[in-house]
Every structure is written in C-alpha cells, then in structure tokens.
Amino acid sequence: MSCGPASFDSDSADGCRLLLVRHAKAVPKHVAEDFERSLSDRGRADAPATGRWLAASGFELHLVLCSPARRTRETWELIATVLPDVPPAVYDGRLYNAAPAMLATVLAEQGAGLSQVMVVGHGHETGIHELATSLCGTGPPELLERLREELPTSGVAVVDLPGGWADLASRDGHDGHLKAFWAPAQQEPSPK
C-alpha cells in the first residue's frame, strides 16, 4: 500500500517521508510527574527554532502525530506558531513513551494515504530515536553517525522510506534514507 502521491524529490510514487521530532528540553523529572512535565526556558526557545528550520526546509507536512504528554504538546504548539501551513495534529495516547513498534502501528493507522507525516514524541534511549536509527540505512555518513549518537531535544530526523506506512511494522529496518538531521544546538543549514 502506497502512502499517496510523493511531493518530495523521490523517483517513486510510493515513497513516504517521516519527520521524527524529539520534544524540546523539559523541566527536570523531580519538578513534576512525568506526563505533566512542561518545557524549560531553553525548551521554549528551541521549539520555535525547530519550527523555523522546518519552515525554511520546505517540508510539506500532511499530518502531525503527537504524544499527549505536556512537553510534547507544548513542543508541537510552539513549532506550529512559526509554520506557514499548519497541518492537522492528532494527539494519540499510545505515543506516550512508545516503543518503535507502537510508533509504527500508529503511523500505519493514522498516516494512510499521506506521504509526509511528522511524529513529536519522546526519544531518550528508546522511542523515536530507536525508530530513526533502525530505519536509516543510507544517508550522509556524518548525519548517520550523529543520529546514532543521539536525537537531541528539539532535534529532527527526516527519513525517506520506500513503500507505505502499513509496511513500516513489518520492515526488518535499515531501508530508509536519512534526508536531514538537525537540532537547534547544531544550527546547520536547511536541505535544498
């Protein structure tokens, strides 16, 4: 099952583009219960910077899937304030601290017929970071190495995938191409 018309630089009409965003820097765990942790001052500054990078990059998002945790919701809301075209967002409780298999399940359900979807979630040691590293088999070596090390807060990994979202859960991994990798602290230029 294809994702729908590809609106990015792919030769295949079956391609999907997945943007994985780790939530912005949050207050420490001892300040609030995990689900209710809000963004820190740094997080409130970094999230709009991520939005500006996304806007400058020209990615056409068709849908945003977001964990309902406070820090992910706040991250998405601050990103959205600087985007020229704000896509619809779905807050799905299954995305809270989700393992890669659950992320793939939600993508398959919610992304049907869409070619570019963004997930705003949690990435420390598991979740979107693990999904990104498991999907990326090709890409600029320096970006692949940085991604293997970590997906920093407010970081974005852009992965081009063959096939459709429904195929994501059954993939053995490493067939995706890392198109871009960015975080506010790195301040690298947008891909062209």
PDB file of C-alpha atoms in Angstrom:
ATOM      1  CA  MET A   1       0.000   0.000   0.000  1.00  0.00           C
ATOM      2  CA  SER A   2       1.497   3.308  -1.026  1.00  0.00           C
ATOM      3  CA  CYS A   3       1.500   6.492   1.006  1.00  0.00           C
ATOM      4  CA  GLY A   4      -0.069   8.529  -1.730  1.00  0.00           C
ATOM      5  CA  PRO A   5       1.488  10.929  -4.162  1.00  0.00           C
ATOM      6  CA  ALA A   6       5.031  11.765  -3.209  1.00  0.00           C
ATOM      7  CA  SER A   7       5.542  15.509  -3.076  1.00  0.00           C
ATOM      8  CA  PHE A   8       9.250  15.314  -2.433  1.00  0.00           C
ATOM      9  CA  ASP A   9      12.294  14.585  -4.549  1.00  0.00           C
ATOM     10  CA  SER A  10      11.743  10.869  -4.953  1.00  0.00           C
ATOM     11  CA  ASP A  11      11.556   8.837  -8.139  1.00  0.00           C
ATOM     12  CA  SER A  12       8.928   6.611  -6.558  1.00  0.00           C
ATOM     13  CA  ALA A  13       5.278   7.482  -6.150  1.00  0.00           C
ATOM     14  CA  ASP A  14       5.238   5.019  -3.257  1.00  0.00           C
ATOM     15  CA  GLY A  15       7.634   6.919  -1.026  1.00  0.00           C
ATOM     16  CA  CYS A  16       6.836   8.311   2.390  1.00  0.00           C
ATOM     17  CA  ARG A  17       8.693  10.968   4.301  1.00  0.00           C
ATOM     18  CA  LEU A  18       8.758  10.621   8.077  1.00  0.00           C
ATOM     19  CA  LEU A  19       9.856  13.508  10.270  1.00  0.00           C
ATOM     20  CA  LEU A  20      10.689  12.451  13.809  1.00  0.00           C
ATOM     21  CA  VAL A  21      10.925  15.274  16.356  1.00  0.00           C
ATOM     22  CA  ARG A  22      12.034  14.798  19.932  1.00  0.00           C
ATOM     23  CA  HIS A  23      10.279  17.062  22.408  1.00  0.00           C
ATOM     24  CA  ALA A  24      12.079  20.235  23.478  1.00  0.00           C
ATOM     25  CA  LYS A  25      14.018  20.419  26.748  1.00  0.00           C
ATOM     26  CA  ALA A  26      11.686  19.891  29.700  1.00  0.00           C
ATOM     27  CA  VAL A  27      11.888  20.723  33.382  1.00  0.00           C
ATOM     28  CA  PRO A  28      13.656  18.072  35.498  1.00  0.00           C
ATOM     29  CA  LYS A  29      11.803  14.908  36.468  1.00  0.00           C
ATOM     30  CA  HIS A  30      11.703  15.816  40.156  1.00  0.00           C
ATOM     31  CA  VAL A  31       9.706  19.006  39.432  1.00  0.00           C
ATOM     32  CA  ALA A  32       6.539  17.295  38.146  1.00  0.00           C
ATOM     33  CA  GLU A  33       5.038  13.904  37.369  1.00  0.00           C
ATOM     34  CA  ASP A  34       6.497  12.707  34.046  1.00  0.00           C
ATOM     35  CA  PHE A  35       3.356  13.136  31.926  1.00  0.00           C
ATOM     36  CA  GLU A  36       2.858  16.698  33.214  1.00  0.00           C
ATOM     37  CA  ARG A  37       6.446  17.952  32.804  1.00  0.00           C
ATOM     38  CA  SER A  38       6.410  21.285  30.974  1.00  0.00           C
ATOM     39  CA  LEU A  39       9.116  22.805  28.823  1.00  0.00           C
ATOM     40  CA  SER A  40      12.039  24.615  30.391  1.00  0.00           C
ATOM     41  CA  ASP A  41      13.028  28.119  29.299  1.00  0.00           C
ATOM     42  CA  ARG A  42      15.525  26.574  26.890  1.00  0.00           C
ATOM     43  CA  GLY A  43      12.826  24.290  25.507  1.00  0.00           C
ATOM     44  CA  ARG A  44      10.512  27.264  24.932  1.00  0.00           C
ATOM     45  CA  ALA A  45      13.274  28.916  22.896  1.00  0.00           C
ATOM     46  CA  ASP A  46      14.374  25.798  20.992  1.00  0.00           C
ATOM     47  CA  ALA A  47      10.944  24.574  19.822  1.00  0.00           C
ATOM     48  CA  PRO A  48      10.230  27.674  17.665  1.00  0.00           C
ATOM     49  CA  ALA A  49      13.783  27.389  16.260  1.00  0.00           C
ATOM     50  CA  THR A  50      12.880  23.876  15.139  1.00  0.00           C
ATOM     51  CA  GLY A  51       9.727  25.254  13.548  1.00  0.00           C
ATOM     52  CA  ARG A  52      11.710  27.916  11.698  1.00  0.00           C
ATOM     53  CA  TRP A  53      14.109  25.241  10.409  1.00  0.00           C
ATOM     54  CA  LEU A  54      11.184  23.110   9.235  1.00  0.00           C
ATOM     55  CA  ALA A  55       9.605  26.117   7.503  1.00  0.00           C
ATOM     56  CA  ALA A  56      12.878  27.046   5.777  1.00  0.00           C
ATOM     57  CA  SER A  57      13.369  23.428   4.719  1.00  0.00           C
ATOM     58  CA  GLY A  58      10.101  23.426   2.804  1.00  0.00           C
ATOM     59  CA  PHE A  59       8.764  20.091   4.057  1.00  0.00           C
ATOM     60  CA  GLU A  60       5.033  19.850   3.326  1.00  0.00           C
ATOM     61  CA  LEU A  61       3.555  18.149   6.356  1.00  0.00           C
ATOM     62  CA  HIS A  62       0.219  16.443   5.872  1.00  0.00           C
ATOM     63  CA  LEU A  63      -0.286  15.313   9.464  1.00  0.00           C
ATOM     64  CA  VAL A  64       1.363  15.595  12.876  1.00  0.00           C
ATOM     65  CA  LEU A  65       1.093  12.736  15.343  1.00  0.00           C
ATOM     66  CA  CYS A  66       1.884  13.901  18.853  1.00  0.00           C
ATOM     67  CA  SER A  67       2.135  12.287  22.237  1.00  0.00           C
ATOM     68  CA  PRO A  68      -0.354  13.893  24.636  1.00  0.00           C
ATOM     69  CA  ALA A  69       2.316  14.437  27.307  1.00  0.00           C
ATOM     70  CA  ARG A  70       2.576  18.103  28.234  1.00  0.00           C
ATOM     71  CA  ARG A  71       6.164  18.544  26.962  1.00  0.00           C
ATOM     72  CA  THR A  72       5.341  17.085  23.537  1.00  0.00           C
ATOM     73  CA  ARG A  73       2.122  19.086  23.202  1.00  0.00           C
ATOM     74  CA  GLU A  74       3.964  22.302  24.122  1.00  0.00           C
ATOM     75  CA  THR A  75       6.745  21.463  21.662  1.00  0.00           C
ATOM     76  CA  TRP A  76       4.294  20.985  18.798  1.00  0.00           C
ATOM     77  CA  GLU A  77       2.305  24.110  19.702  1.00  0.00           C
ATOM     78  CA  LEU A  78       5.482  26.246  19.645  1.00  0.00           C
ATOM     79  CA  ILE A  79       6.668  24.691  16.369  1.00  0.00           C
ATOM     80  CA  ALA A  80       3.267  25.332  14.790  1.00  0.00           C
ATOM     81  CA  THR A  81       3.359  29.056  15.631  1.00  0.00           C
ATOM     82  CA  VAL A  82       6.110  29.635  13.053  1.00  0.00           C
ATOM     83  CA  LEU A  83       4.992  27.298  10.244  1.00  0.00           C
ATOM     84  CA  PRO A  84       3.419  28.902   7.177  1.00  0.00           C
ATOM     85  CA  ASP A  85       0.977  25.990   6.749  1.00  0.00           C
ATOM     86  CA  VAL A  86      -0.045  24.175   9.912  1.00  0.00           C
ATOM     87  CA  PRO A  87      -1.162  20.581   9.317  1.00  0.00           C
ATOM     88  CA  PRO A  88      -3.779  18.871  11.445  1.00  0.00           C
ATOM     89  CA  ALA A  89      -2.488  17.267  14.636  1.00  0.00           C
ATOM     90  CA  VAL A  90      -3.632  14.069  16.301  1.00  0.00           C
ATOM     91  CA  TYR A  91      -2.810  13.536  19.977  1.00  0.00           C
ATOM     92  CA  ASP A  92      -2.669   9.785  20.496  1.00  0.00           C
ATOM     93  CA  GLY A  93      -2.142   8.353  23.977  1.00  0.00           C
ATOM     94  CA  ARG A  94      -0.327   5.342  22.520  1.00  0.00           C
ATOM     95  CA  LEU A  95       2.565   7.641  21.570  1.00  0.00           C
ATOM     96  CA  TYR A  96       3.417   8.465  25.189  1.00  0.00           C
ATOM     97  CA  ASN A  97       6.847   6.851  25.790  1.00  0.00           C
ATOM     98  CA  ALA A  98       6.034   4.500  22.902  1.00  0.00           C
ATOM     99  CA  ALA A  99       8.358   1.790  21.677  1.00  0.00           C
ATOM    100  CA  PRO A 100       9.196   1.791  17.937  1.00  0.00           C
ATOM    101  CA  ALA A 101       6.644  -0.963  17.192  1.00  0.00           C
ATOM    102  CA  MET A 102       3.828   1.153  18.640  1.00  0.00           C
ATOM    103  CA  LEU A 103       5.006   4.221  16.721  1.00  0.00           C
ATOM    104  CA  ALA A 104       4.854   2.116  13.529  1.00  0.00           C
ATOM    105  CA  THR A 105       1.343   0.917  14.405  1.00  0.00           C
ATOM    106  CA  VAL A 106       0.050   4.449  14.949  1.00  0.00           C
ATOM    107  CA  LEU A 107       1.715   5.639  11.727  1.00  0.00           C
ATOM    108  CA  ALA A 108       0.093   2.805   9.766  1.00  0.00           C
ATOM    109  CA  GLU A 109      -3.332   3.669  11.177  1.00  0.00           C
ATOM    110  CA  GLN A 110      -3.192   7.452  11.019  1.00  0.00           C
ATOM    111  CA  GLY A 111      -0.951   8.054   8.003  1.00  0.00           C
ATOM    112  CA  ALA A 112      -2.848   6.050   5.386  1.00  0.00           C
ATOM    113  CA  GLY A 113      -2.876   7.935   2.086  1.00  0.00           C
ATOM    114  CA  LEU A 114      -0.455  10.637   3.284  1.00  0.00           C
ATOM    115  CA  SER A 115       3.105  10.995   2.066  1.00  0.00           C
ATOM    116  CA  GLN A 116       4.627  13.267   4.749  1.00  0.00           C
ATOM    117  CA  VAL A 117       3.931  12.760   8.442  1.00  0.00           C
ATOM    118  CA  MET A 118       5.667  14.157  11.500  1.00  0.00           C
ATOM    119  CA  VAL A 119       5.775  12.467  14.898  1.00  0.00           C
ATOM    120  CA  VAL A 120       6.509  14.547  18.011  1.00  0.00           C
ATOM    121  CA  GLY A 121       7.478  12.215  20.781  1.00  0.00           C
ATOM    122  CA  HIS A 122       9.967  11.019  23.322  1.00  0.00           C
ATOM    123  CA  GLY A 123      13.420   9.931  22.297  1.00  0.00           C
ATOM    124  CA  HIS A 124      15.748   9.342  25.204  1.00  0.00           C
ATOM    125  CA  GLU A 125      17.256   5.876  24.609  1.00  0.00           C
ATOM    126  CA  THR A 126      14.040   4.495  23.056  1.00  0.00           C
ATOM    127  CA  GLY A 127      11.040   5.715  21.107  1.00  0.00           C
ATOM    128  CA  ILE A 128      11.632   7.957  18.134  1.00  0.00           C
ATOM    129  CA  HIS A 129      15.425   7.791  18.422  1.00  0.00           C
ATOM    130  CA  GLU A 130      15.391   4.000  18.267  1.00  0.00           C
ATOM    131  CA  LEU A 131      12.889   4.074  15.379  1.00  0.00           C
ATOM    132  CA  ALA A 132      15.014   6.580  13.446  1.00  0.00           C
ATOM    133  CA  THR A 133      18.230   4.597  13.858  1.00  0.00           C
ATOM    134  CA  SER A 134      16.506   1.331  12.950  1.00  0.00           C
ATOM    135  CA  LEU A 135      15.065   2.800   9.741  1.00  0.00           C
ATOM    136  CA  CYS A 136      18.100   4.653   8.373  1.00  0.00           C
ATOM    137  CA  GLY A 137      20.346   2.518   6.202  1.00  0.00           C
ATOM    138  CA  THR A 138      21.601   5.233   3.884  1.00  0.00           C
ATOM    139  CA  GLY A 139      22.305   8.925   4.081  1.00  0.00           C
ATOM    140  CA  PRO A 140      25.226  11.278   4.569  1.00  0.00           C
ATOM    141  CA  PRO A 141      27.703   9.372   6.792  1.00  0.00           C
ATOM    142  CA  GLU A 142      28.240  12.297   9.169  1.00  0.00           C
ATOM    143  CA  LEU A 143      24.482  12.651   9.711  1.00  0.00           C
ATOM    144  CA  LEU A 144      24.054   8.905  10.239  1.00  0.00           C
ATOM    145  CA  GLU A 145      26.828   8.963  12.845  1.00  0.00           C
ATOM    146  CA  ARG A 146      25.290  11.916  14.696  1.00  0.00           C
ATOM    147  CA  LEU A 147      21.888  10.238  14.659  1.00  0.00           C
ATOM    148  CA  ARG A 148      23.347   7.007  16.056  1.00  0.00           C
ATOM    149  CA  GLU A 149      24.800   9.017  18.961  1.00  0.00           C
ATOM    150  CA  GLU A 150      21.520  10.699  19.918  1.00  0.00           C
ATOM    151  CA  LEU A 151      18.431  12.569  18.848  1.00  0.00           C
ATOM    152  CA  PRO A 152      18.799  15.756  20.926  1.00  0.00           C
ATOM    153  CA  THR A 153      15.854  17.602  22.398  1.00  0.00           C
ATOM    154  CA  SER A 154      14.099  19.634  19.678  1.00  0.00           C
ATOM    155  CA  GLY A 155      16.023  17.524  17.153  1.00  0.00           C
ATOM    156  CA  VAL A 156      14.562  16.436  13.824  1.00  0.00           C
ATOM    157  CA  ALA A 157      15.376  13.328  11.803  1.00  0.00           C
ATOM    158  CA  VAL A 158      13.892  13.315   8.297  1.00  0.00           C
ATOM    159  CA  VAL A 159      13.681   9.818   6.832  1.00  0.00           C
ATOM    160  CA  ASP A 160      12.570   8.929   3.314  1.00  0.00           C
ATOM    161  CA  LEU A 161      11.009   5.467   3.203  1.00  0.00           C
ATOM    162  CA  PRO A 162      10.102   3.180   0.317  1.00  0.00           C
ATOM    163  CA  GLY A 163       6.639   1.700   0.390  1.00  0.00           C
ATOM    164  CA  GLY A 164       3.816   2.724   2.664  1.00  0.00           C
ATOM    165  CA  TRP A 165       3.164   3.248   6.336  1.00  0.00           C
ATOM    166  CA  ALA A 166       1.500  -0.161   6.582  1.00  0.00           C
ATOM    167  CA  ASP A 167       4.846  -1.732   5.639  1.00  0.00           C
ATOM    168  CA  LEU A 168       6.644   0.042   8.479  1.00  0.00           C
ATOM    169  CA  ALA A 169       5.846  -2.501  11.195  1.00  0.00           C
ATOM    170  CA  SER A 170       6.895  -5.461   9.046  1.00  0.00           C
ATOM    171  CA  ARG A 171      10.198  -3.988   7.889  1.00  0.00           C
ATOM    172  CA  ASP A 172      13.441  -5.507   9.014  1.00  0.00           C
ATOM    173  CA  GLY A 173      14.719  -1.943   9.095  1.00  0.00           C
ATOM    174  CA  HIS A 174      17.543  -0.009   7.520  1.00  0.00           C
ATOM    175  CA  ASP A 175      15.820   0.577   4.158  1.00  0.00           C
ATOM    176  CA  GLY A 176      15.187   4.256   4.807  1.00  0.00           C
ATOM    177  CA  HIS A 177      17.343   7.188   3.716  1.00  0.00           C
ATOM    178  CA  LEU A 178      18.279   9.879   6.229  1.00  0.00           C
ATOM    179  CA  LYS A 179      17.456  13.031   4.271  1.00  0.00           C
ATOM    180  CA  ALA A 180      18.241  15.526   7.038  1.00  0.00           C
ATOM    181  CA  PHE A 181      19.162  15.664  10.703  1.00  0.00           C
ATOM    182  CA  TRP A 182      19.040  18.889  12.680  1.00  0.00           C
ATOM    183  CA  ALA A 183      18.924  20.213  16.230  1.00  0.00           C
ATOM    184  CA  PRO A 184      18.944  23.824  17.473  1.00  0.00           C
ATOM    185  CA  ALA A 185      22.398  23.489  19.040  1.00  0.00           C
ATOM    186  CA  GLN A 186      23.843  22.412  15.687  1.00  0.00           C
ATOM    187  CA  GLN A 187      22.394  25.278  13.615  1.00  0.00           C
ATOM    188  CA  GLU A 188      23.086  23.648  10.258  1.00  0.00           C
ATOM    189  CA  PRO A 189      21.556  24.947   7.030  1.00  0.00           C
ATOM    190  CA  SER A 190      18.318  23.546   5.647  1.00  0.00           C
ATOM    191  CA  PRO A 191      18.490  20.842   2.961  1.00  0.00           C
ATOM    192  CA  LYS A 192      17.771  22.053  -0.551  1.00  0.00           C
TER     193      LYS A 192
END
